[in-house]
Coordinates of C-alpha atoms in Angstrom, one line a residue:
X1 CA 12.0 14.0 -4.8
X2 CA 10.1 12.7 -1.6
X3 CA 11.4 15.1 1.6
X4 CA 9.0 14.0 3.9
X5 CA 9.2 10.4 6.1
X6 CA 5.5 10.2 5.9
X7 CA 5.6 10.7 1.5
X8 CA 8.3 8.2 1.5
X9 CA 6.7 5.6 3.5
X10 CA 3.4 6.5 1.1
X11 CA 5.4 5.8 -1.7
X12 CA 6.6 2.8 -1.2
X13 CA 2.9 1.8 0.1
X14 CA 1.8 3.3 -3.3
X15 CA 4.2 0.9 -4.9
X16 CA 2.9 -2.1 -3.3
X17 CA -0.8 -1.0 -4.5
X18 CA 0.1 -0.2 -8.1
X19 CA 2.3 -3.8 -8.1
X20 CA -1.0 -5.0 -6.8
X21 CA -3.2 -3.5 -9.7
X22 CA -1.0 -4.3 -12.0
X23 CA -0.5 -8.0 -11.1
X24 CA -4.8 -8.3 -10.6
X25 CA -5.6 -6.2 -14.0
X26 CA -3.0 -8.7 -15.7
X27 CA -4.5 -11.8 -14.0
X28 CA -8.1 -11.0 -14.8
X29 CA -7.4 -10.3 -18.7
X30 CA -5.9 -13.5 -18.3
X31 CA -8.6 -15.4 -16.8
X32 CA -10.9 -13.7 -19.1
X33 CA -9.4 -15.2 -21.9
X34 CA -9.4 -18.8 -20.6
X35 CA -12.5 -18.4 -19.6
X36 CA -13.6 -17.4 -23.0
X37 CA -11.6 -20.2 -24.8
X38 CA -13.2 -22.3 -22.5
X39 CA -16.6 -21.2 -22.9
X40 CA -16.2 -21.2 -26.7
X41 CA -15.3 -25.3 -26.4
X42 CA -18.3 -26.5 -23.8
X43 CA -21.3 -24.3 -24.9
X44 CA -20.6 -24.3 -28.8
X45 CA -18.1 -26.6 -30.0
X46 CA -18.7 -29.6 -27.8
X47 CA -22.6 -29.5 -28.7
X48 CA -21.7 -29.2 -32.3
X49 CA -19.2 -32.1 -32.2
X50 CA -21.7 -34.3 -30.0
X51 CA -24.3 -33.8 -32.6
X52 CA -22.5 -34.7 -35.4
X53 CA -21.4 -38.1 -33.4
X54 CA -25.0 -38.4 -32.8
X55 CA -25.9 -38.0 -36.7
X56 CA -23.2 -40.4 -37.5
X57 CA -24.6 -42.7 -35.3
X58 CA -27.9 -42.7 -36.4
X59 CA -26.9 -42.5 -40.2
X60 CA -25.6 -45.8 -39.5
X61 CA -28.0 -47.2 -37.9
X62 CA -30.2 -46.0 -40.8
X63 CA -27.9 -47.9 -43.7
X64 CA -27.8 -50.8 -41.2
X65 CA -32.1 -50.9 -41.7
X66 CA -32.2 -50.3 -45.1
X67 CA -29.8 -53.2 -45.8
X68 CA -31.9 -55.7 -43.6
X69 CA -34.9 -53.8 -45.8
X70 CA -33.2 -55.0 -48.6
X71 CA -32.4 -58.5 -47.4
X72 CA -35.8 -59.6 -46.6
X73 CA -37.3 -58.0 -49.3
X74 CA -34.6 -60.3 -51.7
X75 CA -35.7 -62.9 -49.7
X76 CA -39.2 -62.8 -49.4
X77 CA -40.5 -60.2 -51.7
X78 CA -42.8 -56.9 -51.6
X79 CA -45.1 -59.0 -49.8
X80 CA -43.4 -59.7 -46.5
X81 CA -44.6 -58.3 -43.5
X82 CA -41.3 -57.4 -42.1
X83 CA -41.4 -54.6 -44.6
X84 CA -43.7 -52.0 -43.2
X85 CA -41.9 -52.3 -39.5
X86 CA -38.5 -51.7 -41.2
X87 CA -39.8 -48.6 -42.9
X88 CA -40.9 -47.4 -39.3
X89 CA -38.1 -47.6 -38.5
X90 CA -35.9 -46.3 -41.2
X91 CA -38.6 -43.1 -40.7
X92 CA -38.0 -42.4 -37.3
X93 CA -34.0 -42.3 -38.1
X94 CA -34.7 -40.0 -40.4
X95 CA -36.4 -37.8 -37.6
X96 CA -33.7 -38.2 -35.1
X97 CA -31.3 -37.5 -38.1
X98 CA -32.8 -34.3 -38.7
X99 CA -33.1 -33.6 -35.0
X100 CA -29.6 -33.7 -34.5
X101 CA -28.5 -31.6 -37.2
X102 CA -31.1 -28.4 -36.2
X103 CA -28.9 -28.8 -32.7
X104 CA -26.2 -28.6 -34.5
X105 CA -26.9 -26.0 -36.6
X106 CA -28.2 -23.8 -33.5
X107 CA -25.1 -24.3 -31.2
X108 CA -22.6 -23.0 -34.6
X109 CA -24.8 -20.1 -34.6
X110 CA -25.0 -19.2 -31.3
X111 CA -21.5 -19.7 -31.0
X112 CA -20.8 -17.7 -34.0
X113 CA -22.8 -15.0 -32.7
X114 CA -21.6 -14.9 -28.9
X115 CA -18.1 -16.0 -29.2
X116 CA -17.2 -14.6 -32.7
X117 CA -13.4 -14.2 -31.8
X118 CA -13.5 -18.1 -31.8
X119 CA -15.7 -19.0 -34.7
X120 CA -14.6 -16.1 -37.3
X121 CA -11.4 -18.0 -37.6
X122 CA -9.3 -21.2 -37.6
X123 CA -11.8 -24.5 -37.8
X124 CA -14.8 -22.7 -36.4
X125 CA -15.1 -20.8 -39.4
X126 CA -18.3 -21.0 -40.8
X127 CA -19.2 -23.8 -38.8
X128 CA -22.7 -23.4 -39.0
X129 CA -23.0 -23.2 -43.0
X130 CA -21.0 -26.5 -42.7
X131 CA -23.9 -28.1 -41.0
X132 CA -26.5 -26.3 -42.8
X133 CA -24.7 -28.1 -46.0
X134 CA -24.5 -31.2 -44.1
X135 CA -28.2 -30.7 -43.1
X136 CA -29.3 -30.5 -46.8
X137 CA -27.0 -33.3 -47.8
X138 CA -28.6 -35.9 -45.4
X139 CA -31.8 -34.4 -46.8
X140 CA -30.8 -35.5 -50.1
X141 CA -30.0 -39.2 -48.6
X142 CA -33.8 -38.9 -47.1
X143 CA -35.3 -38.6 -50.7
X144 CA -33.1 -41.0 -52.2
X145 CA -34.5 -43.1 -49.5
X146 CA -38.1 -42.4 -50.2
X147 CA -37.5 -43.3 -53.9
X148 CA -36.2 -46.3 -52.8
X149 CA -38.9 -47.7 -50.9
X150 CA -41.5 -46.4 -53.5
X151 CA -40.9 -48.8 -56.0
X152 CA -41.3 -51.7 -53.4
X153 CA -44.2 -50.6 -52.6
X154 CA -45.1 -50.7 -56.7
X155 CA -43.6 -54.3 -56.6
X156 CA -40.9 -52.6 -58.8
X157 CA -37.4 -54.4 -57.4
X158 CA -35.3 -53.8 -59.9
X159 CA -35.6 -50.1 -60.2
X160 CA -35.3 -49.9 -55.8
X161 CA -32.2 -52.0 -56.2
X162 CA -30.8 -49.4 -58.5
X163 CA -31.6 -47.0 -56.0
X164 CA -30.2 -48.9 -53.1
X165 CA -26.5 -47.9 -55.2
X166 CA -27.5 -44.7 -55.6
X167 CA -28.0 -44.6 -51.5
X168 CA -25.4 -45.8 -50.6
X169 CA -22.6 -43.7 -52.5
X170 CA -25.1 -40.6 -50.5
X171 CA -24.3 -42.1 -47.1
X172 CA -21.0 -43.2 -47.7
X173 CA -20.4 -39.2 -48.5
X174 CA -22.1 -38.1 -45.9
X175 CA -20.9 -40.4 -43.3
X176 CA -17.3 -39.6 -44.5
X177 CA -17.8 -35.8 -43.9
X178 CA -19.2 -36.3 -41.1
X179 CA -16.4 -38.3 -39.6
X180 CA -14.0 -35.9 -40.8
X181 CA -15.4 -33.0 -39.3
X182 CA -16.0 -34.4 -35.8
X183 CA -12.1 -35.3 -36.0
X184 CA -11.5 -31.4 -37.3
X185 CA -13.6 -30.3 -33.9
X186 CA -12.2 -32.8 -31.2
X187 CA -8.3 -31.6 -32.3
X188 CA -9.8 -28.3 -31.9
X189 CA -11.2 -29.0 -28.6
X190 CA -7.5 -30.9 -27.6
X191 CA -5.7 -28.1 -28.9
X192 CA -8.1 -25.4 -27.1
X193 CA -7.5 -27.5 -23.9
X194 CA -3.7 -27.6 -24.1
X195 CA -3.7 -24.5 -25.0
X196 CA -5.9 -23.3 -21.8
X197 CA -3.6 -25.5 -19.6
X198 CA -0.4 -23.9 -20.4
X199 CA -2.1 -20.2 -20.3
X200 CA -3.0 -21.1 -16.9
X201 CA 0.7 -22.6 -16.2
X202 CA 1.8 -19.1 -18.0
X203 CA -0.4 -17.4 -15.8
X204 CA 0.4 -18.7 -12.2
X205 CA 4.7 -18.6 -13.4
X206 CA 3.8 -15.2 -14.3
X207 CA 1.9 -14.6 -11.0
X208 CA 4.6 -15.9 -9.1
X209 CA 7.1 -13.7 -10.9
X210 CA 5.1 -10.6 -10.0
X211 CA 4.8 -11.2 -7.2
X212 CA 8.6 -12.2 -6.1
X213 CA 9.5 -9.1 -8.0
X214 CA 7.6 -6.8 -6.1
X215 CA 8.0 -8.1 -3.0
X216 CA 12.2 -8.1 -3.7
X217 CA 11.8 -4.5 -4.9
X218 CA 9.3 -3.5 -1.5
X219 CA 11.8 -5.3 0.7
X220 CA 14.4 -3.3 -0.7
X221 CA 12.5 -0.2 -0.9
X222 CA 11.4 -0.5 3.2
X223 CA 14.8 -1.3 4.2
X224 CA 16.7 1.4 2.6
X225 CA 13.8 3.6 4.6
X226 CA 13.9 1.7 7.8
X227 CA 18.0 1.7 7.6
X228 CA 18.0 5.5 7.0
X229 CA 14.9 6.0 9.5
X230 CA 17.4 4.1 12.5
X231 CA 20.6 5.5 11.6
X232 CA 18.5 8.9 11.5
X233 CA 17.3 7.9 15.3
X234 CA 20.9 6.3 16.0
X235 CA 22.9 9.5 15.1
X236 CA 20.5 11.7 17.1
X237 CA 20.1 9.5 19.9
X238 CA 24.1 9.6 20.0
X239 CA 23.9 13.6 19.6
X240 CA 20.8 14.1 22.7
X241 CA 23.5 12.0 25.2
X242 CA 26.3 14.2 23.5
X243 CA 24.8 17.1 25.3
X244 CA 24.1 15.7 28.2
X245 CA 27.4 14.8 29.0
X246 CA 27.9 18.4 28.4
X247 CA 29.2 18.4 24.8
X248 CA 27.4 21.5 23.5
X249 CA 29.3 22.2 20.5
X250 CA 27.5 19.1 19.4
X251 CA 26.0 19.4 15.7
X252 CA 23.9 17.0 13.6
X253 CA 24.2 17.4 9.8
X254 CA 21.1 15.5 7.7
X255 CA 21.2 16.8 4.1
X256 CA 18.2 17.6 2.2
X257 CA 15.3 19.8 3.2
X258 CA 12.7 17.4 4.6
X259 CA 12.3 15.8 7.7
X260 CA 16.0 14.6 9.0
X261 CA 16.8 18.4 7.9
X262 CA 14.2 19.8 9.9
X263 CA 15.1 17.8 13.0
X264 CA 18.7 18.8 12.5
X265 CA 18.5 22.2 12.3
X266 CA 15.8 22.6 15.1
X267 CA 18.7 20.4 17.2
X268 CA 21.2 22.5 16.3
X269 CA 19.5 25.8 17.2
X270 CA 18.7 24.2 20.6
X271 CA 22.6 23.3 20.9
X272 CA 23.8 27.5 20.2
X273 CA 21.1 28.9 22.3
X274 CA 22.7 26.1 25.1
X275 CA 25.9 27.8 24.5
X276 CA 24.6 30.9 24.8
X277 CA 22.9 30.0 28.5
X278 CA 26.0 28.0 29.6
X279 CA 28.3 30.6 29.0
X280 CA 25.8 33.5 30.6
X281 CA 26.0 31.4 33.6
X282 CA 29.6 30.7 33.7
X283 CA 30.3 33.7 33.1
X284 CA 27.7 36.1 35.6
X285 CA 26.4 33.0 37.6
X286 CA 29.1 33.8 40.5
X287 CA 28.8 37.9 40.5
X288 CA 24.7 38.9 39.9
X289 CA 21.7 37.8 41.1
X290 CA 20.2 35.0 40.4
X291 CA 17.1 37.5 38.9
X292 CA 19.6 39.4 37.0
X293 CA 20.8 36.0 35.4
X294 CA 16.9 34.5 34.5
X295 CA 16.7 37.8 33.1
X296 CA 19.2 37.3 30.5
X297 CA 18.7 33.8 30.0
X298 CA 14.8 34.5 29.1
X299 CA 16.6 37.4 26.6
X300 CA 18.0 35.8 23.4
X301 CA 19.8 39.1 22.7
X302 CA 20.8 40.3 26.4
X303 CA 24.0 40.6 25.7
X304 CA 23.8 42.1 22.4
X305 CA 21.9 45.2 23.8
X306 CA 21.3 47.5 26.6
X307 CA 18.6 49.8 28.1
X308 CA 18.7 53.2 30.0
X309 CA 17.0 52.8 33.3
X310 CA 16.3 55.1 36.5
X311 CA 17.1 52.5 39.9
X312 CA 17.1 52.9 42.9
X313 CA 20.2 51.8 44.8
X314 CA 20.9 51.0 48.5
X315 CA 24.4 51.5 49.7
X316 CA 24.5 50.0 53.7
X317 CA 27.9 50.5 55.8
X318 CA 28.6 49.0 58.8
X319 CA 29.5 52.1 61.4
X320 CA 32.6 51.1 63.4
X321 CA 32.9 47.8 61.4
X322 CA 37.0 48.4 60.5
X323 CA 37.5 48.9 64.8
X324 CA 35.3 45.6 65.7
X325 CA 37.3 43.9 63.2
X326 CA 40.5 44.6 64.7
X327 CA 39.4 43.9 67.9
X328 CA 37.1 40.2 67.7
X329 CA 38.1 37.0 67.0
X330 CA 37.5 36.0 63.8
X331 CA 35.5 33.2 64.2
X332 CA 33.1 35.8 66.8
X333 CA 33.5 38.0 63.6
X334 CA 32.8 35.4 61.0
X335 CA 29.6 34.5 62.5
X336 CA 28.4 38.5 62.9
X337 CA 29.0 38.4 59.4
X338 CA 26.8 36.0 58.1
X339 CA 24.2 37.2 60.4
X340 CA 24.5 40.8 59.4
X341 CA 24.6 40.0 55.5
X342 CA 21.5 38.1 56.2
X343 CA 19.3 40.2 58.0
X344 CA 20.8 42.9 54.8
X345 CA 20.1 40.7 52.1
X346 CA 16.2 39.2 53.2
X347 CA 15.1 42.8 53.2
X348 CA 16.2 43.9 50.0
X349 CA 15.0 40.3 48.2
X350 CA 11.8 40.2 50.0
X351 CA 10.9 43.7 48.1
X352 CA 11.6 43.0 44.4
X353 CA 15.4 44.3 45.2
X354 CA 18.7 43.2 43.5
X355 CA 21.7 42.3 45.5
X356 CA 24.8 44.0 43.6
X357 CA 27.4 43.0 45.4
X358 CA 29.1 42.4 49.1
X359 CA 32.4 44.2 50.2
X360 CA 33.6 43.8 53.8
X361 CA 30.4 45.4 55.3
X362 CA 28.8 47.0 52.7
X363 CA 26.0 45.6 51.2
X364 CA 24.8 47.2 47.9
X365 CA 21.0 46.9 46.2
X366 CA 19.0 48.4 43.6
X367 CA 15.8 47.9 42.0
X368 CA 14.0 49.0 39.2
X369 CA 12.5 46.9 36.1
X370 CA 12.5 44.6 34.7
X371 CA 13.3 43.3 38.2
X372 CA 10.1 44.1 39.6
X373 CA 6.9 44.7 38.3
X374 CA 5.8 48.5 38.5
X375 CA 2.2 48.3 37.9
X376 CA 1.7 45.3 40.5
X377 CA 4.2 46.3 43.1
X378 CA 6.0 50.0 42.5
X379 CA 9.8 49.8 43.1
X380 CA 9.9 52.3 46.0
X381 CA 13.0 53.4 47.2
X382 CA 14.7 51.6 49.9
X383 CA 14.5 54.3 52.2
X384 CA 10.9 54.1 52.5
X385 CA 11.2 50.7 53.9
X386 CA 14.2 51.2 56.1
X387 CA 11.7 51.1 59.3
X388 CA 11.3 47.6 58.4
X389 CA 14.9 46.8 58.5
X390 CA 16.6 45.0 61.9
X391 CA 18.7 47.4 63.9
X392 CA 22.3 45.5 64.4
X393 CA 24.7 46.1 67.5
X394 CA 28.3 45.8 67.5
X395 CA 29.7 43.3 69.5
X396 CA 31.4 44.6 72.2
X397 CA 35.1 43.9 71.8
X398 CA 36.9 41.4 74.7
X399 CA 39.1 44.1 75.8
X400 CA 42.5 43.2 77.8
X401 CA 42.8 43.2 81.8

């Protein structure tokens, strides 16, 4: 379980990243594999199939010349000059023918060697023995052709004429094949297309799905923090002005051991040792010096113990105060008070001294640590200083006439 704000806010940016590598791993196996398809179809298949068209084309074109070969040699015998220009011709077909078909023949092979997931199955399968048994079969039409035109030469008709049959069943073989294997290829290529286009629909819904997922989830995940994170704030917030309107009793409760839980329990320590102070000065604030009170405030465990000291104390009686008393008015009396309990008190202060307490005239004082520091000034007994002191005269009473 995640205690800490900082490992929560890390986890949810940990989710976001994995989400991300996830959705990017997924997207690039993907694209990989439309890319391969698509590969497969522009530098193998479509060569192949283009080829093929191309020996089609000129296979045609080849039957075409042999039958105007035929026509004028009907016509005007093994003499005529148009003879030897049609054989040309028919020749350089036969080139082209076999031109075609090595490039046919190459882009099976390398396609079978660099995309062999494609061509080891389906249609592609053994693609490029097909055209190496297409490749032998036009090869077979080229020889037929050759004995064809061999007995013209001789001035032997009948026997070419024969041959012509014999020629034509070879192309109309080949040209059938061949027409049934460029359809076999271009459904191939249509189906590879389709099939590409909806993998790439597939992959962008999928994409989109990912993506809405992990950003509902993140949402969700960041608001339940930020919600907890404020009322977290809210509740302490509430707590801080809680005490300072003076409600110490004040607690906060966060369960768990992380954060919150360390907050709350520093909070709440602050609140008792609060107490503690408050009541220290309720309590003592009116009676002891305001020395004696720091000094148990600084002490978490004043209160709780005690130590044996040697003080010195200073007892200081007004001679003849219970007489003057009777005998002045007491606002006169009032104000010889204050001044007499002043010029007692700034002594006693102004050397490290503790005022106990006042009681009519008498002014008590001690010192002695903690109250004053021995090594840096000694506590010396009062007495000692006593030449330092103010010498007070009682007021002369108003005495009747």
């Amino acid at each position: 379980m995640l205690r800490t704000v900082r490992a929560k806010f890390l986890g949810v940016a940990g989710f976001f990243v994995v989400c991300l590598t996830i959705g990017t791993g997924f997207s690039v196996i993907q694209s990989l594999g439309i890319n391969g398809d698509l590969e497969a179809v522009s530098r193998y298949v479509t060569p192949v199939k283009d080829a093929l068209s191309d020996v089609r084309a000129r296979q045609l074109e080849q039957i075409s010349l042999l039958d105007r070969y035929m026509r004028v040699l009907e016509s005007d015998g093994a003499e005529a000059s148009l003879l030897s220009g049609i054989e040309i011709e028919i020749s350089a077909k036969q080139t082209q023918i076999g031109q075609a078909f090595r490039k046919a023949f190459t882009s099976a092979a390398l396609g079978r060697a660099q995309a062999s997931t494609h061509f080891d199955q389906g249609v592609l399968l053994n693609l490029d023995v097909r055209m190496r048994e297409f490749a032998d079969i036009s090869s077979q039409f080229n020889i037929g052709v050759e004995k064809l035109l061999d007995p013209v030469r001789g001035g032997d008709i009948l026997t070419a004429q024969r041959q012509e049959n014999i020629v034509r069943g070879i192309h109309r073989n080949i040209v059938l094949n061949l027409r049934s294997e460029i359809l076999r290829l271009e459904r191939y290529v249509a189906e590879t297309v389709e099939a590409v286009s909806e993998r790439e629909d597939f992959l962008i819904q999928a994409e989109f799905i990912m993506m809405l997922v992990a950003g509902i989830v993140g949402l969700g995940l960041a608001y339940y923090l930020g919600v907890g994170v404020a009322r977290t704030v809210a509740d302490t917030t509430k707590a801080i002005n809680s005490v300072q309107s003076g409600k110490l009793d004040t607690n906060l409760d966060f369960k768990g051991q992380g954060d919150f839980s360390a907050l709350a329990n520093a909070f709440n320590r602050m609140t008792r040792e609060l107490r503690v102070r408050f009541r220290m000065r309720e309590r003592f604030g009116k009676y002891v010096d305001p020395k004696v009170l720091s000094n148990l405030l600084a002490q978490e465990t004043a209160l709780e113990t005690s130590q044996k000291r040697v003080m010195t104390v200073s007892v200081v009686n007004l001679t003849g105060f219970d007489w003057l008393a009777e005998h002045t008015e007491p606002e006169q009396l009032v104000d010889f008070l204050n001044d007499y309990l002043t010029a007692m008190t700034e002594p006693i202060s102004g050397h490290s001294g503790i005022i106990d307490n006042f009681i009519g005239d008498r002014v008590m004082g001690f010192w002695g640590p903690p109250f004053c520091n021995e090594k840096a000034m000694p506590c010396m007994p009062v007495r000692q200083h006593w030449s330092r002191w103010p010498v007070l005269t009682p007021l002369k009473p108003n005495m009747p006439t």
